[in-house]
Amino acid sequence: MMLLRTCRALCSRAGPPSGDWQPLHFDGSAFHLKSTAELARALLVLRLCAWPPLVTHGLALQAWSQRLLGSRLSGAILRASMYGQFVAGETTEEVRTCVQQLQGLGLRPLVAVPIEEEPDSTPKTGESWYEDNLSAMMRCVDLSRSLVETSGTAGNSLMQLRVTALASTRLCKELTSWTRRSGSSSELSPERLAEAMDSGQNLQVSFLNAEQNWHLQASLSRLHRVAQHAQARHVRLLVDAEYTFINPALSLLVAALAVRWNSPREGGPWVWNTYQAYLQDTHERLTRDAEDAHRTGLTFGVKLVRGAYLEKERMVARLQGTKDPTQPDYEATSRSYSRCLELMLNHVNHRGSMYHLMVASHNEESVHQATKRMWELGIPLDGPVCFGQLLGMCDHVSLALGQAGYAVYKSIPYGSLEEVIPYLIRRAQENRSVLQGARREQSLLSQELQRRLLGQSPRAPY
Ligand SMILES: Cc1cc2nc3c(=O)[nH]c(=O)nc-3n(C[C@H](O)[C@H](O)[C@H](O)COP(=O)(O)OP(=O)(O)OC[C@H]3O[C@@H](n4cnc5c(N)ncnc54)[C@H](O)[C@@H]3O)c2cc1C
């Protein structure tokens, strides 16, 4: 299988496209690679997750089942269902086994540490929580590297990074309101932050108090250390986008890291930013940032998503009486995604591996658009453009892409049940519309299970 994929990838580099465009079929034929038990679990879990009360009251239900059944039995049920479907495991060995299974199916790991500071949680005091998170991120870098090394494939690994695990949401809010004030560009430019990261010298920012200045310096140091370690271990860091009330600060920090780590001589881009197509200003921002990278001679990495926090963004705008930053409807978000995708594919086409893109979407049309344009532009299947989907979601899309030779990453959270379940429930609440929209996947899973149980012959491969 490995050999077949390598051949396909090498053939795809052979030059301009010849013959007709052959679309991939996301019809579930790739499910033949999965066991009946895996398909049955996926169908059960996706059906449960599409049931709104379970997602809304997930945390309360978990606490209730622990009290009623005891933590052992309720833990076993979760392990056999939601945790087993969406999480790689708790120990390094469990993660490794999960990743080996993915690799056997032509998929790659995008490891994600499930740590973040929820905006409405009590702010963490002291630096120790963030320092512990840094240690977890460093271990994740090592794990990401070792997962690629043991698979025997060369090349770089990718992992997700959440800035709010290393810098407080409160600081990010302060920096965001500062970036929105006019005439503030010289005091906290990406270059100045990059210099402070590199030299470790104390940065004094006029609009922050002494404690905030201290926390900023410590946060810069954490970001610097994780990026330095990632670069040394050949792991690319894909920084998550979060809420609009902190995103400008996250982008500023990513821009500072990019100054230091995304120069072509370092083999970058090592630090990528995430662009959420559901925001009205995203196409404009992406256009500007891509051009800035070209102007400054830096490499540029983008994870393109539709965006996960729609309901919360709209609620905050309503409560604060401010303008809703999101697109008016689903179609507008999809148009925005399509324009951003086109923009980035054209950059990749013109600037080659200086620009990298992850098409992080479960949407079949977006994936079709990306594969078709890659073919038209002659972009190699396993080059600077890759695809990303969540572990346990849309396997019919991931498997079809992987089997055709595209670089496909499954975002895999790992950790103990206690750490990961609250994180999963929050993600399920944020991705409510996606889970409810997974009906096609459910119907394909159900068809494949029926076919197996009735002993019918397999679907013709795509
Ligand atoms: C590898 C990976 C990394 C990710 N990283 C991030 C990240 O850093 N930050 C982040 O925010 N998300 C992230 N996500 C989550 C991602 O945003 C969701 O998976 C995505 O929104 C679902 O979109 P889709 O293209 O898969 O599917 P679709 O089902 O086609 O789209 C659903 C999305 O459309 C949008 N939408 C739905 N209804 C409306 C409406 N009425 N008006 C406007 N827009 C609407 C929403 O964004 C919704 O999530 C990541 C996902 C993956 C796979």
Short mmCIF file of C-alpha atoms and ligand atoms in Angstrom, two decimals:
data_model
loop_
_atom_site.label_atom_id
_atom_site.label_comp_id
_atom_site.label_asym_id
_atom_site.label_seq_id
_atom_site.Cartn_x
_atom_site.Cartn_y
_atom_site.Cartn_z
CA MET A 1 0.00 0.00 0.00
CA MET A 2 2.86 2.33 0.98
CA LEU A 3 4.60 1.58 -2.32
CA LEU A 4 1.43 2.27 -4.28
CA ARG A 5 0.99 5.65 -2.60
CA THR A 6 4.62 6.59 -3.19
CA CYS A 7 4.29 5.69 -6.88
CA ARG A 8 1.13 7.80 -7.19
CA ALA A 9 2.77 10.74 -5.47
CA LEU A 10 5.88 10.48 -7.64
CA CYS A 11 3.81 10.16 -10.82
CA SER A 12 1.89 13.27 -9.82
CA ARG A 13 5.12 15.26 -9.84
CA ALA A 14 5.81 14.27 -13.40
CA GLY A 15 4.66 17.55 -14.94
CA PRO A 16 1.55 19.26 -16.25
CA PRO A 17 -1.75 17.38 -16.03
CA SER A 18 -2.63 15.04 -18.81
CA GLY A 19 -5.96 13.34 -19.56
CA ASP A 20 -9.25 14.23 -17.96
CA TRP A 21 -9.85 15.35 -14.43
CA GLN A 22 -10.90 12.33 -12.35
CA PRO A 23 -12.87 13.40 -9.29
CA LEU A 24 -12.52 11.34 -6.12
CA HIS A 25 -15.59 9.43 -5.03
CA PHE A 26 -16.59 10.01 -1.45
CA ASP A 27 -19.12 7.20 -1.62
CA GLY A 28 -17.89 5.09 1.26
CA SER A 29 -16.07 2.57 -0.97
CA ALA A 30 -12.95 3.30 1.12
CA PHE A 31 -14.79 1.84 4.15
CA HIS A 32 -13.63 -1.60 3.02
CA LEU A 33 -10.43 -0.68 4.87
CA LYS A 34 -12.23 -0.57 8.22
CA SER A 35 -13.38 -3.42 10.43
CA THR A 36 -17.07 -4.02 11.08
CA ALA A 37 -16.63 -3.14 14.77
CA GLU A 38 -15.03 0.21 13.84
CA LEU A 39 -17.86 1.03 11.44
CA ALA A 40 -20.51 0.08 14.00
CA ARG A 41 -18.90 2.26 16.68
CA ALA A 42 -18.58 5.19 14.28
CA LEU A 43 -22.26 4.93 13.33
CA LEU A 44 -23.41 4.69 16.94
CA VAL A 45 -21.25 7.61 18.15
CA LEU A 46 -22.11 9.90 15.22
CA ARG A 47 -25.83 9.19 15.73
CA LEU A 48 -25.52 9.99 19.43
CA CYS A 49 -23.55 13.18 18.76
CA ALA A 50 -26.21 14.38 16.32
CA TRP A 51 -28.71 14.30 19.19
CA PRO A 52 -28.72 17.89 20.55
CA PRO A 53 -29.56 17.21 24.24
CA LEU A 54 -26.58 14.86 24.56
CA VAL A 55 -24.21 17.53 23.28
CA THR A 56 -25.81 20.39 25.26
CA HIS A 57 -25.87 18.50 28.57
CA GLY A 58 -22.81 16.31 27.90
CA LEU A 59 -20.84 17.36 30.99
CA ALA A 60 -23.82 17.00 33.32
CA LEU A 61 -24.64 13.59 31.83
CA GLN A 62 -21.06 12.45 32.31
CA ALA A 63 -21.09 13.49 35.98
CA TRP A 64 -24.48 11.82 36.44
CA SER A 65 -23.34 8.52 34.84
CA GLN A 66 -20.24 8.52 37.05
CA ARG A 67 -22.39 8.82 40.16
CA LEU A 68 -24.88 6.21 39.01
CA LEU A 69 -22.56 3.61 37.45
CA GLY A 70 -19.30 4.36 39.21
CA SER A 71 -16.26 5.80 37.48
CA ARG A 72 -15.01 2.39 36.26
CA LEU A 73 -18.12 1.39 34.34
CA SER A 74 -18.91 4.87 33.04
CA GLY A 75 -15.23 5.18 31.98
CA ALA A 76 -15.43 1.83 30.16
CA ILE A 77 -18.56 2.97 28.31
CA LEU A 78 -16.89 6.22 27.26
CA ARG A 79 -13.75 4.38 26.16
CA ALA A 80 -15.81 2.05 23.98
CA SER A 81 -17.74 4.96 22.46
CA MET A 82 -16.91 8.69 22.29
CA TYR A 83 -13.35 8.53 23.64
CA GLY A 84 -12.52 5.52 21.44
CA GLN A 85 -13.95 7.24 18.36
CA PHE A 86 -12.36 10.69 18.72
CA VAL A 87 -9.25 10.23 20.93
CA ALA A 88 -5.99 8.44 20.11
CA GLY A 89 -5.45 7.17 23.66
CA GLU A 90 -3.85 8.10 26.96
CA THR A 91 -0.36 6.62 26.88
CA THR A 92 2.34 7.05 24.26
CA GLU A 93 1.90 3.38 23.35
CA GLU A 94 -1.86 3.81 22.77
CA VAL A 95 -1.25 6.87 20.60
CA ARG A 96 1.40 4.98 18.66
CA THR A 97 -0.96 2.06 18.01
CA CYS A 98 -3.71 4.42 16.83
CA VAL A 99 -1.27 6.26 14.55
CA GLN A 100 0.07 3.00 13.10
CA GLN A 101 -3.50 2.07 12.18
CA LEU A 102 -3.98 5.46 10.53
CA GLN A 103 -0.68 5.15 8.68
CA GLY A 104 -1.75 1.72 7.40
CA LEU A 105 -4.78 3.47 5.89
CA GLY A 106 -2.68 6.16 4.23
CA LEU A 107 -3.38 8.84 6.86
CA ARG A 108 -0.97 10.89 8.99
CA PRO A 109 -1.14 12.23 12.55
CA LEU A 110 -1.66 15.87 13.50
CA VAL A 111 -1.28 15.58 17.24
CA ALA A 112 -3.16 18.05 19.43
CA VAL A 113 -2.71 18.48 23.19
CA PRO A 114 -6.19 19.11 24.57
CA ILE A 115 -5.27 22.07 26.80
CA GLU A 116 -6.71 25.53 26.56
CA GLU A 117 -7.90 28.31 28.83
CA GLU A 118 -11.63 28.67 28.38
CA PRO A 119 -12.50 32.40 28.04
CA ASP A 120 -15.17 32.24 30.74
CA SER A 121 -13.13 30.16 33.19
CA THR A 122 -11.44 31.66 36.26
CA PRO A 123 -8.12 33.18 35.15
CA LYS A 124 -5.11 31.07 36.14
CA THR A 125 -2.84 32.69 38.67
CA GLY A 126 0.93 32.38 38.55
CA GLU A 127 3.01 30.94 35.75
CA SER A 128 3.07 27.29 36.84
CA TRP A 129 -0.06 26.21 34.91
CA TYR A 130 1.41 27.67 31.69
CA GLU A 131 4.85 26.17 32.38
CA ASP A 132 3.25 22.73 32.88
CA ASN A 133 1.45 23.20 29.57
CA LEU A 134 4.75 24.10 27.92
CA SER A 135 6.20 20.80 29.16
CA ALA A 136 3.18 18.98 27.69
CA MET A 137 3.72 20.80 24.35
CA MET A 138 7.42 19.88 24.34
CA ARG A 139 6.50 16.23 24.93
CA CYS A 140 3.97 16.51 22.11
CA VAL A 141 6.72 17.80 19.78
CA ASP A 142 8.83 14.73 20.66
CA LEU A 143 5.87 12.43 20.21
CA SER A 144 5.01 13.96 16.80
CA ARG A 145 8.59 13.45 15.67
CA SER A 146 8.84 9.88 16.94
CA LEU A 147 5.54 8.91 15.29
CA VAL A 148 6.97 9.87 11.90
CA GLU A 149 10.36 8.31 12.59
CA THR A 150 8.93 4.93 13.61
CA SER A 151 6.76 4.81 10.49
CA GLY A 152 9.98 4.88 8.46
CA THR A 153 8.81 7.85 6.36
CA ALA A 154 11.07 10.85 5.95
CA GLY A 155 9.87 14.41 6.18
CA ASN A 156 8.37 16.82 8.63
CA SER A 157 5.68 16.24 11.22
CA LEU A 158 2.84 18.59 12.03
CA MET A 159 1.19 19.37 15.36
CA GLN A 160 -1.47 21.78 16.60
CA LEU A 161 -0.65 24.48 19.13
CA ARG A 162 -3.09 26.52 21.19
CA VAL A 163 -1.63 29.84 22.30
CA THR A 164 -4.07 30.12 25.24
CA ALA A 165 -2.31 27.13 26.81
CA LEU A 166 0.86 29.22 27.03
CA ALA A 167 -0.41 32.81 27.45
CA SER A 168 -3.47 33.93 29.39
CA THR A 169 -6.71 34.84 27.64
CA ARG A 170 -6.66 38.05 29.69
CA LEU A 171 -3.30 39.10 28.24
CA CYS A 172 -4.49 38.18 24.74
CA LYS A 173 -7.58 40.37 25.26
CA GLU A 174 -5.39 43.31 26.36
CA LEU A 175 -3.10 42.91 23.36
CA THR A 176 -6.11 42.65 21.05
CA SER A 177 -7.66 45.89 22.28
CA TRP A 178 -4.25 47.50 21.87
CA THR A 179 -3.89 46.25 18.26
CA ARG A 180 -7.29 47.76 17.50
CA ARG A 181 -6.22 51.21 18.69
CA SER A 182 -4.84 53.33 15.88
CA GLY A 183 -1.27 54.54 15.86
CA SER A 184 -0.01 51.75 18.09
CA SER A 185 2.06 49.87 15.55
CA SER A 186 5.60 50.74 16.64
CA GLU A 187 5.42 49.77 20.31
CA LEU A 188 4.58 46.13 19.82
CA SER A 189 5.56 45.18 16.29
CA PRO A 190 6.21 41.50 15.43
CA GLU A 191 9.89 42.42 14.96
CA ARG A 192 10.15 43.91 18.45
CA LEU A 193 8.42 40.89 19.98
CA ALA A 194 10.69 38.55 18.01
CA GLU A 195 13.72 40.41 19.31
CA ALA A 196 12.45 40.10 22.90
CA MET A 197 11.85 36.37 22.34
CA ASP A 198 15.33 35.84 20.99
CA SER A 199 17.27 37.96 23.47
CA GLY A 200 15.13 37.12 26.52
CA GLN A 201 15.46 40.80 27.46
CA ASN A 202 12.69 42.36 29.45
CA LEU A 203 10.09 44.01 27.25
CA GLN A 204 8.26 46.94 28.86
CA VAL A 205 4.96 47.77 27.20
CA SER A 206 3.40 51.07 28.26
CA PHE A 207 -0.25 49.97 28.35
CA LEU A 208 0.43 46.85 30.47
CA ASN A 209 1.00 46.89 34.23
CA ALA A 210 4.08 45.29 35.84
CA GLU A 211 2.39 41.90 36.35
CA GLN A 212 1.10 41.83 32.77
CA ASN A 213 4.52 42.81 31.42
CA TRP A 214 6.04 39.96 33.39
CA HIS A 215 3.45 37.51 32.03
CA LEU A 216 4.00 38.76 28.47
CA GLN A 217 7.75 38.15 28.78
CA ALA A 218 7.19 34.67 30.23
CA SER A 219 4.66 33.84 27.48
CA LEU A 220 7.04 35.00 24.75
CA SER A 221 9.73 32.83 26.25
CA ARG A 222 7.38 29.78 26.27
CA LEU A 223 6.39 30.36 22.65
CA HIS A 224 10.01 30.78 21.67
CA ARG A 225 11.08 27.59 23.47
CA VAL A 226 8.36 25.45 21.91
CA ALA A 227 9.07 26.83 18.40
CA GLN A 228 12.81 26.32 18.85
CA HIS A 229 12.27 22.72 19.97
CA ALA A 230 9.79 22.07 17.15
CA GLN A 231 12.17 23.39 14.52
CA ALA A 232 15.04 21.33 15.91
CA ARG A 233 12.85 18.21 15.78
CA HIS A 234 11.39 19.05 12.32
CA VAL A 235 7.86 19.52 13.55
CA ARG A 236 5.70 22.25 12.04
CA LEU A 237 3.46 24.09 14.53
CA LEU A 238 -0.06 24.85 13.34
CA VAL A 239 -1.40 27.53 15.68
CA ASP A 240 -5.16 27.36 16.25
CA ALA A 241 -7.44 30.35 15.71
CA GLU A 242 -9.86 30.97 18.56
CA TYR A 243 -12.30 33.85 19.28
CA THR A 244 -12.27 37.27 17.60
CA PHE A 245 -11.73 39.01 20.94
CA ILE A 246 -8.27 37.37 21.13
CA ASN A 247 -7.42 36.39 17.53
CA PRO A 248 -5.57 39.65 16.68
CA ALA A 249 -3.23 38.99 19.64
CA LEU A 250 -2.73 35.38 18.54
CA SER A 251 -1.89 36.59 15.02
CA LEU A 252 0.56 39.13 16.41
CA LEU A 253 2.33 36.39 18.39
CA VAL A 254 2.36 34.09 15.34
CA ALA A 255 3.77 36.96 13.24
CA ALA A 256 6.54 37.41 15.83
CA LEU A 257 7.34 33.69 15.74
CA ALA A 258 7.28 33.82 11.93
CA VAL A 259 9.93 36.58 11.88
CA ARG A 260 12.24 34.24 13.77
CA TRP A 261 11.25 30.78 12.44
CA ASN A 262 9.78 31.18 8.96
CA SER A 263 12.78 32.35 7.03
CA PRO A 264 13.56 30.13 4.00
CA ARG A 265 17.03 29.38 5.34
CA GLU A 266 15.44 27.72 8.39
CA GLY A 267 13.47 25.42 6.02
CA GLY A 268 10.16 27.00 7.09
CA PRO A 269 7.36 27.62 7.49
CA TRP A 270 7.66 26.18 11.01
CA VAL A 271 4.84 28.26 12.46
CA TRP A 272 1.52 28.45 10.63
CA ASN A 273 -1.54 30.53 11.39
CA THR A 274 -5.18 29.49 11.08
CA TYR A 275 -7.69 31.49 9.02
CA GLN A 276 -11.42 31.12 9.74
CA ALA A 277 -13.52 31.62 6.61
CA TYR A 278 -16.67 32.34 8.64
CA LEU A 279 -15.27 35.75 9.58
CA GLN A 280 -16.11 38.59 7.22
CA ASP A 281 -12.60 40.04 7.10
CA THR A 282 -10.70 36.78 6.57
CA HIS A 283 -10.16 36.95 2.81
CA GLU A 284 -8.82 40.50 3.11
CA ARG A 285 -6.52 39.52 6.00
CA LEU A 286 -5.25 36.44 4.20
CA THR A 287 -4.55 38.49 1.06
CA ARG A 288 -2.58 41.03 3.10
CA ASP A 289 -0.66 38.48 5.18
CA ALA A 290 0.27 36.39 2.12
CA GLU A 291 1.56 39.51 0.36
CA ASP A 292 3.44 40.66 3.48
CA ALA A 293 5.18 37.27 3.66
CA HIS A 294 6.24 37.65 0.02
CA ARG A 295 7.42 41.25 0.59
CA THR A 296 9.49 40.30 3.65
CA GLY A 297 10.84 37.10 2.05
CA LEU A 298 9.33 34.81 4.69
CA THR A 299 7.74 31.43 4.11
CA PHE A 300 4.03 31.28 4.91
CA GLY A 301 1.90 28.44 6.32
CA VAL A 302 -1.89 28.48 6.50
CA LYS A 303 -4.46 26.16 8.04
CA LEU A 304 -7.74 27.09 6.40
CA VAL A 305 -10.92 26.27 8.34
CA ARG A 306 -14.52 27.44 8.23
CA GLY A 307 -14.44 28.18 11.98
CA ALA A 308 -15.72 26.53 15.12
CA TYR A 309 -17.09 29.28 17.38
CA LEU A 310 -20.01 30.65 15.35
CA GLU A 311 -22.66 30.58 18.05
CA LYS A 312 -20.42 32.13 20.71
CA GLU A 313 -19.19 34.87 18.34
CA ARG A 314 -22.76 35.85 17.53
CA MET A 315 -23.83 35.71 21.17
CA VAL A 316 -20.94 37.97 22.28
CA ALA A 317 -21.77 40.48 19.50
CA ARG A 318 -25.43 40.47 20.56
CA LEU A 319 -24.60 40.94 24.25
CA GLN A 320 -22.08 43.71 23.60
CA GLY A 321 -24.19 45.41 20.94
CA THR A 322 -21.29 45.21 18.48
CA LYS A 323 -21.28 44.21 14.82
CA ASP A 324 -21.49 40.46 14.22
CA PRO A 325 -18.05 39.57 12.77
CA THR A 326 -19.29 36.36 11.12
CA GLN A 327 -20.66 35.75 7.63
CA PRO A 328 -24.45 36.12 7.42
CA ASP A 329 -25.16 32.51 6.45
CA TYR A 330 -23.62 29.15 5.63
CA GLU A 331 -23.46 29.87 1.89
CA ALA A 332 -21.50 33.09 2.51
CA THR A 333 -19.03 31.15 4.70
CA SER A 334 -18.61 28.55 1.95
CA ARG A 335 -18.04 31.27 -0.68
CA SER A 336 -15.44 32.83 1.61
CA TYR A 337 -13.75 29.43 2.11
CA SER A 338 -13.69 28.87 -1.63
CA ARG A 339 -12.12 32.31 -2.31
CA CYS A 340 -9.46 31.83 0.39
CA LEU A 341 -8.68 28.38 -0.99
CA GLU A 342 -8.29 29.74 -4.51
CA LEU A 343 -6.06 32.55 -3.23
CA MET A 344 -3.74 30.18 -1.38
CA LEU A 345 -3.56 27.61 -4.18
CA ASN A 346 -2.52 30.39 -6.57
CA HIS A 347 0.19 31.49 -4.14
CA VAL A 348 1.44 27.90 -3.83
CA ASN A 349 1.42 27.66 -7.61
CA HIS A 350 3.48 30.84 -8.02
CA ARG A 351 5.80 30.55 -5.04
CA GLY A 352 6.17 26.78 -4.67
CA SER A 353 7.10 25.44 -1.28
CA MET A 354 7.56 28.93 0.23
CA TYR A 355 3.79 28.71 0.82
CA HIS A 356 2.11 25.80 2.57
CA LEU A 357 -1.59 25.12 2.99
CA MET A 358 -3.71 22.72 4.99
CA VAL A 359 -7.26 22.42 3.67
CA ALA A 360 -8.79 21.66 7.07
CA SER A 361 -12.35 20.77 6.13
CA HIS A 362 -14.77 17.85 6.09
CA ASN A 363 -16.78 19.49 3.33
CA GLU A 364 -16.78 17.34 0.19
CA GLU A 365 -17.20 20.33 -2.15
CA SER A 366 -14.23 22.17 -0.64
CA VAL A 367 -12.11 19.04 -0.90
CA HIS A 368 -13.24 18.56 -4.53
CA GLN A 369 -12.39 22.17 -5.33
CA ALA A 370 -8.94 21.79 -3.79
CA THR A 371 -8.09 18.52 -5.56
CA LYS A 372 -9.40 19.78 -8.91
CA ARG A 373 -7.47 23.06 -8.72
CA MET A 374 -4.32 21.21 -7.60
CA TRP A 375 -4.63 19.06 -10.71
CA GLU A 376 -5.26 22.07 -12.97
CA LEU A 377 -2.31 23.97 -11.53
CA GLY A 378 -0.04 20.90 -11.49
CA ILE A 379 0.49 21.08 -7.71
CA PRO A 380 1.91 17.72 -6.50
CA LEU A 381 -0.37 15.53 -4.40
CA ASP A 382 2.14 15.21 -1.58
CA GLY A 383 3.74 18.65 -1.66
CA PRO A 384 2.99 21.96 0.04
CA VAL A 385 -0.78 21.38 0.10
CA CYS A 386 -2.30 18.88 2.52
CA PHE A 387 -5.70 18.07 3.95
CA GLY A 388 -6.88 17.90 7.57
CA GLN A 389 -9.85 16.25 9.23
CA LEU A 390 -10.68 15.35 12.80
CA LEU A 391 -10.05 11.80 14.04
CA GLY A 392 -13.31 9.87 13.92
CA MET A 393 -14.99 12.31 11.50
CA CYS A 394 -15.57 11.96 7.77
CA ASP A 395 -13.39 8.91 7.31
CA HIS A 396 -15.00 8.36 3.88
CA VAL A 397 -13.38 11.64 2.75
CA SER A 398 -10.03 11.10 4.52
CA LEU A 399 -9.65 7.51 3.31
CA ALA A 400 -10.49 8.35 -0.31
CA LEU A 401 -7.94 11.21 -0.25
CA GLY A 402 -5.26 9.10 1.45
CA GLN A 403 -5.72 6.17 -0.91
CA ALA A 404 -5.39 8.51 -3.89
CA GLY A 405 -1.99 9.68 -2.63
CA TYR A 406 -2.85 13.08 -1.09
CA ALA A 407 -1.24 14.08 2.21
CA VAL A 408 -4.07 13.75 4.75
CA TYR A 409 -3.72 14.49 8.45
CA LYS A 410 -6.14 13.42 11.15
CA SER A 411 -6.21 15.83 14.09
CA ILE A 412 -5.79 13.56 17.11
CA PRO A 413 -6.24 14.68 20.67
CA TYR A 414 -4.73 12.45 23.33
CA GLY A 415 -4.77 12.32 27.11
CA SER A 416 -6.62 10.77 30.03
CA LEU A 417 -10.39 10.38 30.03
CA GLU A 418 -10.75 13.10 32.69
CA GLU A 419 -8.68 15.58 30.67
CA VAL A 420 -10.12 14.85 27.26
CA ILE A 421 -13.86 14.31 27.76
CA PRO A 422 -14.63 17.93 28.83
CA TYR A 423 -12.50 19.12 25.89
CA LEU A 424 -14.39 16.80 23.50
CA ILE A 425 -17.76 17.94 24.77
CA ARG A 426 -16.78 21.60 24.26
CA ARG A 427 -15.59 20.74 20.71
CA ALA A 428 -18.85 18.87 20.06
CA GLN A 429 -20.84 21.91 21.25
CA GLU A 430 -18.81 24.19 18.99
CA ASN A 431 -19.11 21.79 16.04
CA ARG A 432 -22.79 21.08 16.61
CA SER A 433 -23.72 21.93 13.01
CA VAL A 434 -20.96 19.66 11.67
CA LEU A 435 -22.05 16.72 13.81
CA GLN A 436 -25.68 17.24 12.84
CA GLY A 437 -24.57 17.53 9.22
CA ALA A 438 -22.70 14.20 9.35
CA ARG A 439 -25.86 12.52 8.08
CA ARG A 440 -24.27 11.52 4.80
CA GLU A 441 -21.44 9.81 6.66
CA GLN A 442 -24.01 8.01 8.83
CA SER A 443 -25.92 6.83 5.79
CA LEU A 444 -22.72 5.58 4.08
CA LEU A 445 -21.70 3.76 7.28
CA SER A 446 -25.13 2.22 7.59
CA GLN A 447 -25.10 1.06 3.91
CA GLU A 448 -21.67 -0.55 4.36
CA LEU A 449 -22.75 -2.33 7.57
CA GLN A 450 -25.92 -3.62 5.90
CA ARG A 451 -23.90 -4.84 2.94
CA ARG A 452 -21.54 -6.77 5.25
CA LEU A 453 -24.30 -8.21 7.40
CA LEU A 454 -26.26 -9.35 4.32
CA GLY A 455 -23.08 -10.83 2.83
CA GLN A 456 -23.27 -8.75 -0.39
CA SER A 457 -20.20 -8.25 -2.56
CA PRO A 458 -18.03 -5.19 -1.90
CA ARG A 459 -18.61 -1.94 -3.73
CA ALA A 460 -16.38 -1.49 -6.77
CA PRO A 461 -13.30 0.46 -5.73
CA TYR A 462 -13.27 4.09 -6.89
C1 LIG B 1 -7.41 19.81 11.33
C2 LIG B 1 -8.42 20.79 11.83
C3 LIG B 1 -8.02 21.91 12.54
C4 LIG B 1 -8.95 22.85 12.98
N1 LIG B 1 -8.54 23.98 13.62
C5 LIG B 1 -9.43 24.94 13.93
C6 LIG B 1 -9.04 26.18 14.48
O1 LIG B 1 -7.85 26.40 14.72
N2 LIG B 1 -9.97 27.10 14.75
C7 LIG B 1 -11.31 26.90 14.47
O2 LIG B 1 -12.12 27.80 14.70
N3 LIG B 1 -11.72 25.73 13.98
C8 LIG B 1 -10.82 24.75 13.71
N4 LIG B 1 -11.23 23.58 13.18
C9 LIG B 1 -12.67 23.27 13.18
C10 LIG B 1 -13.29 23.71 11.92
O3 LIG B 1 -13.50 25.10 11.94
C11 LIG B 1 -14.60 22.95 11.80
O4 LIG B 1 -14.25 21.60 11.60
C12 LIG B 1 -15.30 23.49 10.66
O5 LIG B 1 -15.88 24.71 10.98
C13 LIG B 1 -16.34 22.60 10.07
O6 LIG B 1 -16.37 23.03 8.74
P1 LIG B 1 -16.25 22.04 7.54
O7 LIG B 1 -15.61 22.76 6.42
O8 LIG B 1 -15.57 20.82 7.98
O9 LIG B 1 -17.76 21.57 7.33
P2 LIG B 1 -19.15 22.19 6.96
O10 LIG B 1 -20.11 21.28 7.64
O11 LIG B 1 -19.31 22.38 5.50
O12 LIG B 1 -19.27 23.61 7.62
C14 LIG B 1 -19.78 23.87 8.89
C15 LIG B 1 -19.27 25.23 9.24
O13 LIG B 1 -19.88 26.22 8.40
C16 LIG B 1 -20.03 27.42 9.13
N5 LIG B 1 -21.48 27.70 9.26
C17 LIG B 1 -22.47 26.83 9.57
N6 LIG B 1 -23.66 27.47 9.64
C18 LIG B 1 -23.41 28.77 9.37
C19 LIG B 1 -24.22 29.94 9.32
N7 LIG B 1 -25.55 29.88 9.55
N8 LIG B 1 -23.65 31.13 9.04
C20 LIG B 1 -22.30 31.21 8.79
N9 LIG B 1 -21.48 30.14 8.82
C21 LIG B 1 -22.03 28.93 9.12
C22 LIG B 1 -19.42 27.17 10.51
O14 LIG B 1 -18.06 27.58 10.47
C23 LIG B 1 -19.55 25.67 10.66
O15 LIG B 1 -18.59 25.14 11.58
C24 LIG B 1 -10.33 22.64 12.72
C25 LIG B 1 -10.73 21.51 12.01
C26 LIG B 1 -9.80 20.60 11.55
C27 LIG B 1 -10.27 19.42 10.79
#
